Amino acid sequence: MNLPTKLTPIADGIHAWIPHASGSWGFANCLLIASGTRAALVDTPYDGHLTRALLAAATAVLPAGARVETVVNTHANGDHCFGNSHFPGAEIISTRASLDHLCTEPGPGQMHHLTHGTPADQPLGWYMRRHFGHYQYRGIQLVPPTRTFTGHHQLSVGAIPVELIEVGPAHTMGDLIVHLPDQGVVCAGDIVFIGDHPAHWQGPLSGVAAACETILRLEPQTIVPGHGPIVGTAELRDHRQYLQDLEGAIHDGHAKGHSAQRTAEQLARTGFYAHLGLEERLMITTAVEYRHLDGDDSAPDLIALANRAATWAFHRHHAGIPAPTPVPAAS
Ligand SMILES: [Zn+2]
């Protein structure tokens, strides 16, 4: 796998690690904040190999004597927190809801089993090997947050003020965004995906769109998404439009009495935002939105949701069906 060897400079003391690979799962962005001898990291990578690559790149820009003393996890998905154990002694901050959500999230052992212990000729096993087989889950020690908050939390890294703002439930139960007011930077976590369809596990989509609205109100110059390249507010507005278009199409299918599966397949077949990768994620987000429309507030079965996406991708792949013809996004 091609990992960046350098961090991307954003502002004085602010660098991003952008292991961008569209059409993939798990290559999440991280943000390094350093001032004087203090340093903080927003999100940690998915496995030891990725985290060591990030640390090597970080060493080149960290001031002498500085080490990461604070880790912020934007949410509890493993691709944003499985690297926590590489920062021994660091305070690890997330929302209270994110800590609660950890127990429903597949841990490293379960990810290893799903990737290597499921039948390779069945959709889930095939899909997991294809998209997660290059990660090393064995031996990862899950380190939960050591400090949690609800609403807002303020900290400073040396001279740099940092605001944590809870915006979940949205992508997951406990999402937060990180705002650096002096630098005009927002680290959005998985509220924002650029280049691929997002997979939202909690929803509703109106919650994700509201979180985008919260970011826009901060008027940042720079937005670091959870996945994909760094963007500005114009791209974030486009993304909010995507979320609203998706919400409209799903609610329409629901109102017609169509199943979640039928609605999602219709979206994929008709090339909904077909320039984005991983169309199979529409199966997940649609099923999640239906849960809200149906008033189902039981805990979502994340593996069953992943299986919906895997089954769609498996059958498309084995039928030799190419990605749908791109159509212009609605304006
Ligand atoms: Zn992610």
Tab-separated table of C-alpha atoms and ligand atoms in Angstrom:
chain	number	residue	atom	x	y	z
A	1	MET	CA	0.000	0.000	0.000
A	2	ASN	CA	1.204	3.466	-0.909
A	3	LEU	CA	1.294	5.568	2.225
A	4	PRO	CA	2.348	9.216	2.372
A	5	THR	CA	5.862	9.704	3.740
A	6	LYS	CA	5.240	13.385	4.461
A	7	LEU	CA	2.561	15.303	6.283
A	8	THR	CA	0.696	18.041	4.432
A	9	PRO	CA	1.327	21.488	5.988
A	10	ILE	CA	-1.861	23.474	6.639
A	11	ALA	CA	-0.815	26.301	8.945
A	12	ASP	CA	1.961	27.052	11.416
A	13	GLY	CA	2.134	23.940	13.629
A	14	ILE	CA	-0.765	22.216	11.847
A	15	HIS	CA	-0.170	19.238	9.558
A	16	ALA	CA	-2.439	16.586	8.076
A	17	TRP	CA	-1.764	12.971	7.189
A	18	ILE	CA	-3.823	12.226	4.100
A	19	PRO	CA	-3.497	8.576	3.033
A	20	HIS	CA	-6.028	9.225	0.278
A	21	ALA	CA	-7.079	6.208	-1.741
A	22	SER	CA	-10.527	6.597	-3.263
A	23	GLY	CA	-12.582	3.443	-3.643
A	24	SER	CA	-11.166	2.086	-0.388
A	25	TRP	CA	-12.127	1.627	3.253
A	26	GLY	CA	-10.061	2.518	6.289
A	27	PHE	CA	-7.535	5.085	5.074
A	28	ALA	CA	-8.647	7.832	7.433
A	29	ASN	CA	-7.020	11.251	7.713
A	30	CYS	CA	-5.290	12.461	10.873
A	31	LEU	CA	-4.398	15.984	12.018
A	32	LEU	CA	-1.258	16.831	13.984
A	33	ILE	CA	-1.314	19.999	16.118
A	34	ALA	CA	2.010	21.127	17.598
A	35	SER	CA	3.101	24.207	19.517
A	36	GLY	CA	6.321	24.477	21.512
A	37	THR	CA	6.909	21.089	23.107
A	38	ARG	CA	3.195	20.173	23.129
A	39	ALA	CA	1.483	18.095	20.464
A	40	ALA	CA	-1.933	16.558	19.875
A	41	LEU	CA	-3.198	14.169	17.236
A	42	VAL	CA	-6.757	14.007	15.925
A	43	ASP	CA	-7.591	10.369	15.123
A	44	THR	CA	-5.182	7.447	15.001
A	45	PRO	CA	-4.818	5.076	12.024
A	46	TYR	CA	-6.330	1.644	11.511
A	47	ASP	CA	-3.355	-0.583	12.328
A	48	GLY	CA	0.247	-0.602	13.546
A	49	HIS	CA	1.752	-0.376	10.068
A	50	LEU	CA	-0.203	2.774	9.239
A	51	THR	CA	0.417	4.315	12.652
A	52	ARG	CA	4.188	3.772	12.380
A	53	ALA	CA	4.131	5.401	8.935
A	54	LEU	CA	2.275	8.389	10.394
A	55	LEU	CA	4.696	8.637	13.323
A	56	ALA	CA	7.700	8.580	10.969
A	57	ALA	CA	6.199	11.424	8.951
A	58	ALA	CA	5.291	13.315	12.146
A	59	THR	CA	8.831	13.091	13.508
A	60	ALA	CA	10.047	15.223	10.618
A	61	VAL	CA	7.811	18.157	11.599
A	62	LEU	CA	7.523	17.880	15.395
A	63	PRO	CA	9.688	20.360	17.317
A	64	ALA	CA	12.581	18.817	19.287
A	65	GLY	CA	11.333	17.332	22.553
A	66	ALA	CA	7.686	17.340	21.511
A	67	ARG	CA	5.584	14.214	21.709
A	68	VAL	CA	1.899	13.542	21.271
A	69	GLU	CA	0.372	13.988	24.733
A	70	THR	CA	-3.233	14.285	23.618
A	71	VAL	CA	-5.209	12.148	21.198
A	72	VAL	CA	-8.703	13.100	20.048
A	73	ASN	CA	-10.919	10.398	18.509
A	74	THR	CA	-13.581	11.987	16.290
A	75	HIS	CA	-15.696	8.817	16.678
A	76	ALA	CA	-15.412	5.150	17.600
A	77	ASN	CA	-14.949	3.502	14.180
A	78	GLY	CA	-11.697	1.520	14.257
A	79	ASP	CA	-10.102	3.414	11.381
A	80	HIS	CA	-10.060	6.461	13.669
A	81	CYS	CA	-8.955	4.898	16.965
A	82	PHE	CA	-7.270	1.476	16.573
A	83	GLY	CA	-3.865	3.236	16.621
A	84	ASN	CA	-4.440	4.697	20.121
A	85	SER	CA	-2.079	2.220	21.825
A	86	HIS	CA	0.885	3.764	19.988
A	87	PHE	CA	0.587	6.849	22.197
A	88	PRO	CA	1.226	5.476	25.687
A	89	GLY	CA	0.433	7.899	28.479
A	90	ALA	CA	-1.504	10.235	26.197
A	91	GLU	CA	-4.847	11.577	27.287
A	92	ILE	CA	-7.425	10.250	24.822
A	93	ILE	CA	-10.488	12.447	24.402
A	94	SER	CA	-13.809	11.638	22.773
A	95	THR	CA	-17.480	12.282	23.397
A	96	ARG	CA	-19.226	10.284	26.105
A	97	ALA	CA	-21.496	8.795	23.416
A	98	SER	CA	-18.457	7.659	21.462
A	99	LEU	CA	-17.128	5.753	24.467
A	100	ASP	CA	-20.551	4.145	24.944
A	101	HIS	CA	-20.578	3.245	21.243
A	102	LEU	CA	-17.253	1.364	21.474
A	103	CYS	CA	-18.985	-1.732	22.833
A	104	THR	CA	-21.176	-2.073	19.724
A	105	GLU	CA	-18.305	-1.465	17.318
A	106	PRO	CA	-16.397	-4.484	15.916
A	107	GLY	CA	-13.075	-4.644	17.780
A	108	PRO	CA	-9.740	-5.700	16.243
A	109	GLY	CA	-10.353	-9.398	17.001
A	110	GLN	CA	-13.739	-9.350	15.319
A	111	MET	CA	-12.357	-7.458	12.328
A	112	HIS	CA	-9.638	-10.116	11.998
A	113	HIS	CA	-12.265	-12.856	12.074
A	114	LEU	CA	-14.549	-11.067	9.587
A	115	THR	CA	-11.620	-10.562	7.227
A	116	HIS	CA	-9.964	-13.963	7.468
A	117	GLY	CA	-12.440	-16.322	9.140
A	118	THR	CA	-15.521	-15.844	6.970
A	119	PRO	CA	-16.065	-17.915	3.773
A	120	ALA	CA	-14.121	-16.276	0.916
A	121	ASP	CA	-16.694	-17.397	-1.653
A	122	GLN	CA	-19.562	-15.658	0.150
A	123	PRO	CA	-20.267	-11.921	-0.269
A	124	LEU	CA	-19.140	-10.760	3.188
A	125	GLY	CA	-15.934	-12.811	3.222
A	126	TRP	CA	-15.116	-11.814	-0.352
A	127	TYR	CA	-15.746	-8.138	0.372
A	128	MET	CA	-13.862	-8.054	3.666
A	129	ARG	CA	-10.769	-9.665	2.126
A	130	ARG	CA	-10.917	-7.265	-0.805
A	131	HIS	CA	-11.205	-4.077	1.272
A	132	PHE	CA	-9.739	-4.958	4.692
A	133	GLY	CA	-7.321	-7.822	3.937
A	134	HIS	CA	-4.299	-5.479	3.861
A	135	TYR	CA	-4.773	-4.358	7.486
A	136	GLN	CA	-3.126	-6.195	10.379
A	137	TYR	CA	-5.755	-6.451	13.108
A	138	ARG	CA	-4.025	-9.205	15.043
A	139	GLY	CA	-2.343	-7.902	18.183
A	140	ILE	CA	-4.019	-4.494	18.171
A	141	GLN	CA	-4.786	-3.398	21.706
A	142	LEU	CA	-7.925	-1.314	21.875
A	143	VAL	CA	-7.335	1.714	24.110
A	144	PRO	CA	-10.562	3.535	24.986
A	145	PRO	CA	-10.849	7.266	25.707
A	146	THR	CA	-9.508	8.426	29.076
A	147	ARG	CA	-11.554	11.630	29.084
A	148	THR	CA	-15.019	12.191	27.676
A	149	PHE	CA	-17.352	15.171	27.346
A	150	THR	CA	-20.754	16.147	26.056
A	151	GLY	CA	-21.503	19.287	24.051
A	152	HIS	CA	-18.311	21.322	23.903
A	153	HIS	CA	-14.785	20.832	25.212
A	154	GLN	CA	-11.997	23.392	25.063
A	155	LEU	CA	-8.296	22.669	25.289
A	156	SER	CA	-5.064	24.246	24.210
A	157	VAL	CA	-2.023	22.655	22.643
A	158	GLY	CA	0.801	25.014	23.620
A	159	ALA	CA	-0.428	28.368	22.278
A	160	ILE	CA	-3.037	26.861	19.959
A	161	PRO	CA	-6.662	26.896	21.176
A	162	VAL	CA	-8.653	23.811	20.160
A	163	GLU	CA	-12.445	23.442	20.353
A	164	LEU	CA	-14.128	20.060	20.281
A	165	ILE	CA	-17.776	20.212	19.266
A	166	GLU	CA	-20.104	17.229	19.601
A	167	VAL	CA	-22.199	16.880	16.436
A	168	GLY	CA	-23.557	13.327	16.821
A	169	PRO	CA	-25.662	11.347	16.448
A	170	ALA	CA	-24.759	11.642	12.783
A	171	HIS	CA	-22.206	9.308	11.155
A	172	THR	CA	-22.093	7.389	14.468
A	173	MET	CA	-23.658	7.943	17.889
A	174	GLY	CA	-20.833	10.122	19.166
A	175	ASP	CA	-19.227	12.224	16.435
A	176	LEU	CA	-17.209	15.319	17.206
A	177	ILE	CA	-15.498	17.893	15.024
A	178	VAL	CA	-12.297	19.724	15.884
A	179	HIS	CA	-12.131	23.486	15.342
A	180	LEU	CA	-8.926	25.501	15.358
A	181	PRO	CA	-10.306	29.052	15.373
A	182	ASP	CA	-6.947	30.836	15.022
A	183	GLN	CA	-6.022	28.836	11.922
A	184	GLY	CA	-9.485	28.586	10.349
A	185	VAL	CA	-9.265	24.788	10.267
A	186	VAL	CA	-11.947	22.181	10.941
A	187	CYS	CA	-11.210	18.494	11.189
A	188	ALA	CA	-14.569	16.972	10.297
A	189	GLY	CA	-14.109	13.257	10.978
A	190	ASP	CA	-16.551	11.117	9.013
A	191	ILE	CA	-19.157	13.857	8.816
A	192	VAL	CA	-17.404	14.523	5.502
A	193	PHE	CA	-16.244	11.967	2.917
A	194	ILE	CA	-14.702	13.293	-0.305
A	195	GLY	CA	-14.431	11.075	-3.404
A	196	ASP	CA	-16.521	8.118	-2.248
A	197	HIS	CA	-20.091	7.638	-1.138
A	198	PRO	CA	-20.169	7.817	2.663
A	199	ALA	CA	-21.405	4.954	4.829
A	200	HIS	CA	-23.389	6.415	7.724
A	201	TRP	CA	-24.010	3.878	10.464
A	202	GLN	CA	-26.220	5.897	12.784
A	203	GLY	CA	-27.919	8.802	11.007
A	204	PRO	CA	-30.346	10.219	10.371
A	205	LEU	CA	-29.025	11.979	7.265
A	206	SER	CA	-30.533	15.229	8.540
A	207	GLY	CA	-28.144	14.910	11.509
A	208	VAL	CA	-25.149	14.610	9.175
A	209	ALA	CA	-26.356	17.581	7.115
A	210	ALA	CA	-26.835	19.593	10.338
A	211	ALA	CA	-23.246	18.763	11.315
A	212	CYS	CA	-22.096	20.111	7.918
A	213	GLU	CA	-24.109	23.233	8.712
A	214	THR	CA	-22.284	23.573	12.045
A	215	ILE	CA	-18.960	23.424	10.195
A	216	LEU	CA	-20.084	26.012	7.625
A	217	ARG	CA	-21.119	28.401	10.412
A	218	LEU	CA	-17.523	28.307	11.688
A	219	GLU	CA	-16.453	29.709	8.282
A	220	PRO	CA	-13.242	27.660	8.066
A	221	GLN	CA	-10.719	28.130	5.282
A	222	THR	CA	-9.621	24.518	5.481
A	223	ILE	CA	-11.669	21.384	6.098
A	224	VAL	CA	-9.961	18.068	6.704
A	225	PRO	CA	-12.523	15.349	5.934
A	226	GLY	CA	-12.472	11.915	7.543
A	227	HIS	CA	-11.538	10.426	4.182
A	228	GLY	CA	-10.283	12.050	0.989
A	229	PRO	CA	-8.451	15.257	0.115
A	230	ILE	CA	-8.557	18.541	2.029
A	231	VAL	CA	-11.356	20.842	0.846
A	232	GLY	CA	-12.924	24.254	1.422
A	233	THR	CA	-16.458	25.416	2.103
A	234	ALA	CA	-17.550	25.178	-1.579
A	235	GLU	CA	-16.932	21.414	-1.575
A	236	LEU	CA	-18.597	21.117	1.813
A	237	ARG	CA	-21.718	22.816	0.431
A	238	ASP	CA	-21.672	20.289	-2.434
A	239	HIS	CA	-21.433	17.505	0.109
A	240	ARG	CA	-24.339	18.892	2.117
A	241	GLN	CA	-26.329	18.962	-1.145
A	242	TYR	CA	-25.439	15.297	-1.727
A	243	LEU	CA	-26.783	14.446	1.727
A	244	GLN	CA	-30.001	16.351	1.120
A	245	ASP	CA	-30.481	14.770	-2.333
A	246	LEU	CA	-29.877	11.335	-0.845
A	247	GLU	CA	-32.293	11.995	2.000
A	248	GLY	CA	-34.939	13.175	-0.487
A	249	ALA	CA	-34.563	10.082	-2.692
A	250	ILE	CA	-34.693	7.679	0.264
A	251	HIS	CA	-37.737	9.339	1.822
A	252	ASP	CA	-39.419	9.242	-1.576
A	253	GLY	CA	-38.803	5.479	-1.877
A	254	HIS	CA	-40.072	4.949	1.653
A	255	ALA	CA	-43.228	6.973	0.960
A	256	LYS	CA	-43.897	4.791	-2.101
A	257	GLY	CA	-43.751	1.709	0.104
A	258	HIS	CA	-40.562	0.375	-1.488
A	259	SER	CA	-38.173	-1.671	0.639
A	260	ALA	CA	-34.853	-0.155	1.704
A	261	GLN	CA	-33.119	-2.624	-0.576
A	262	ARG	CA	-35.207	-1.646	-3.590
A	263	THR	CA	-34.688	2.066	-2.949
A	264	ALA	CA	-30.922	1.668	-2.561
A	265	GLU	CA	-30.613	-0.538	-5.648
A	266	GLN	CA	-32.610	1.979	-7.639
A	267	LEU	CA	-30.188	4.722	-6.581
A	268	ALA	CA	-27.159	2.642	-7.571
A	269	ARG	CA	-28.656	1.488	-10.879
A	270	THR	CA	-29.616	4.988	-11.935
A	271	GLY	CA	-26.167	6.385	-11.182
A	272	PHE	CA	-26.904	8.563	-8.164
A	273	TYR	CA	-23.762	10.761	-7.887
A	274	ALA	CA	-22.018	8.126	-9.999
A	275	HIS	CA	-18.708	10.007	-10.006
A	276	LEU	CA	-18.285	8.855	-6.383
A	277	GLY	CA	-16.721	5.496	-5.542
A	278	LEU	CA	-18.125	2.629	-3.433
A	279	GLU	CA	-21.747	2.832	-4.584
A	280	GLU	CA	-22.473	-0.242	-2.434
A	281	ARG	CA	-22.353	2.027	0.617
A	282	LEU	CA	-25.746	3.349	-0.525
A	283	MET	CA	-27.149	0.007	0.722
A	284	ILE	CA	-25.914	0.821	4.248
A	285	THR	CA	-26.965	4.457	4.445
A	286	THR	CA	-30.392	3.729	2.955
A	287	ALA	CA	-31.076	0.900	5.415
A	288	VAL	CA	-30.010	3.157	8.294
A	289	GLU	CA	-32.277	5.987	7.128
A	290	TYR	CA	-35.193	3.555	6.844
A	291	ARG	CA	-34.678	2.592	10.487
A	292	HIS	CA	-35.349	6.216	11.445
A	293	LEU	CA	-38.352	6.466	9.131
A	294	ASP	CA	-39.739	3.252	10.623
A	295	GLY	CA	-39.140	4.443	14.192
A	296	ASP	CA	-36.765	1.541	14.877
A	297	ASP	CA	-34.489	2.692	17.703
A	298	SER	CA	-32.904	-0.684	18.468
A	299	ALA	CA	-29.114	-0.883	18.186
A	300	PRO	CA	-28.152	-1.272	14.515
A	301	ASP	CA	-26.563	-4.576	13.468
A	302	LEU	CA	-23.406	-3.219	11.856
A	303	ILE	CA	-22.362	-6.585	10.393
A	304	ALA	CA	-25.772	-7.078	8.773
A	305	LEU	CA	-25.467	-3.573	7.315
A	306	ALA	CA	-21.987	-4.335	5.963
A	307	ASN	CA	-23.359	-7.555	4.485
A	308	ARG	CA	-25.913	-5.566	2.478
A	309	ALA	CA	-23.106	-3.582	0.843
A	310	ALA	CA	-20.991	-6.690	0.343
A	311	THR	CA	-23.843	-8.569	-1.320
A	312	TRP	CA	-24.513	-5.749	-3.777
A	313	ALA	CA	-20.806	-5.389	-4.665
A	314	PHE	CA	-20.362	-9.186	-4.926
A	315	HIS	CA	-23.192	-9.614	-7.399
A	316	ARG	CA	-22.218	-6.554	-9.444
A	317	HIS	CA	-18.630	-7.783	-9.609
A	318	HIS	CA	-19.480	-11.347	-10.540
A	319	ALA	CA	-22.027	-10.236	-13.115
A	320	GLY	CA	-19.289	-8.120	-14.705
A	321	ILE	CA	-21.436	-5.002	-14.421
A	322	PRO	CA	-19.397	-1.809	-14.735
A	323	ALA	CA	-20.025	1.230	-12.561
A	324	PRO	CA	-23.075	3.203	-13.772
A	325	THR	CA	-22.668	5.986	-16.302
A	326	PRO	CA	-21.945	9.247	-14.491
A	327	VAL	CA	-24.736	11.790	-14.588
A	328	PRO	CA	-24.336	15.430	-13.571
A	329	ALA	CA	-25.097	16.078	-9.925
A	330	ALA	CA	-28.347	17.945	-9.352
A	331	SER	CA	-27.747	21.679	-9.123
B	1	ZN	ZN	-13.679	6.529	8.783
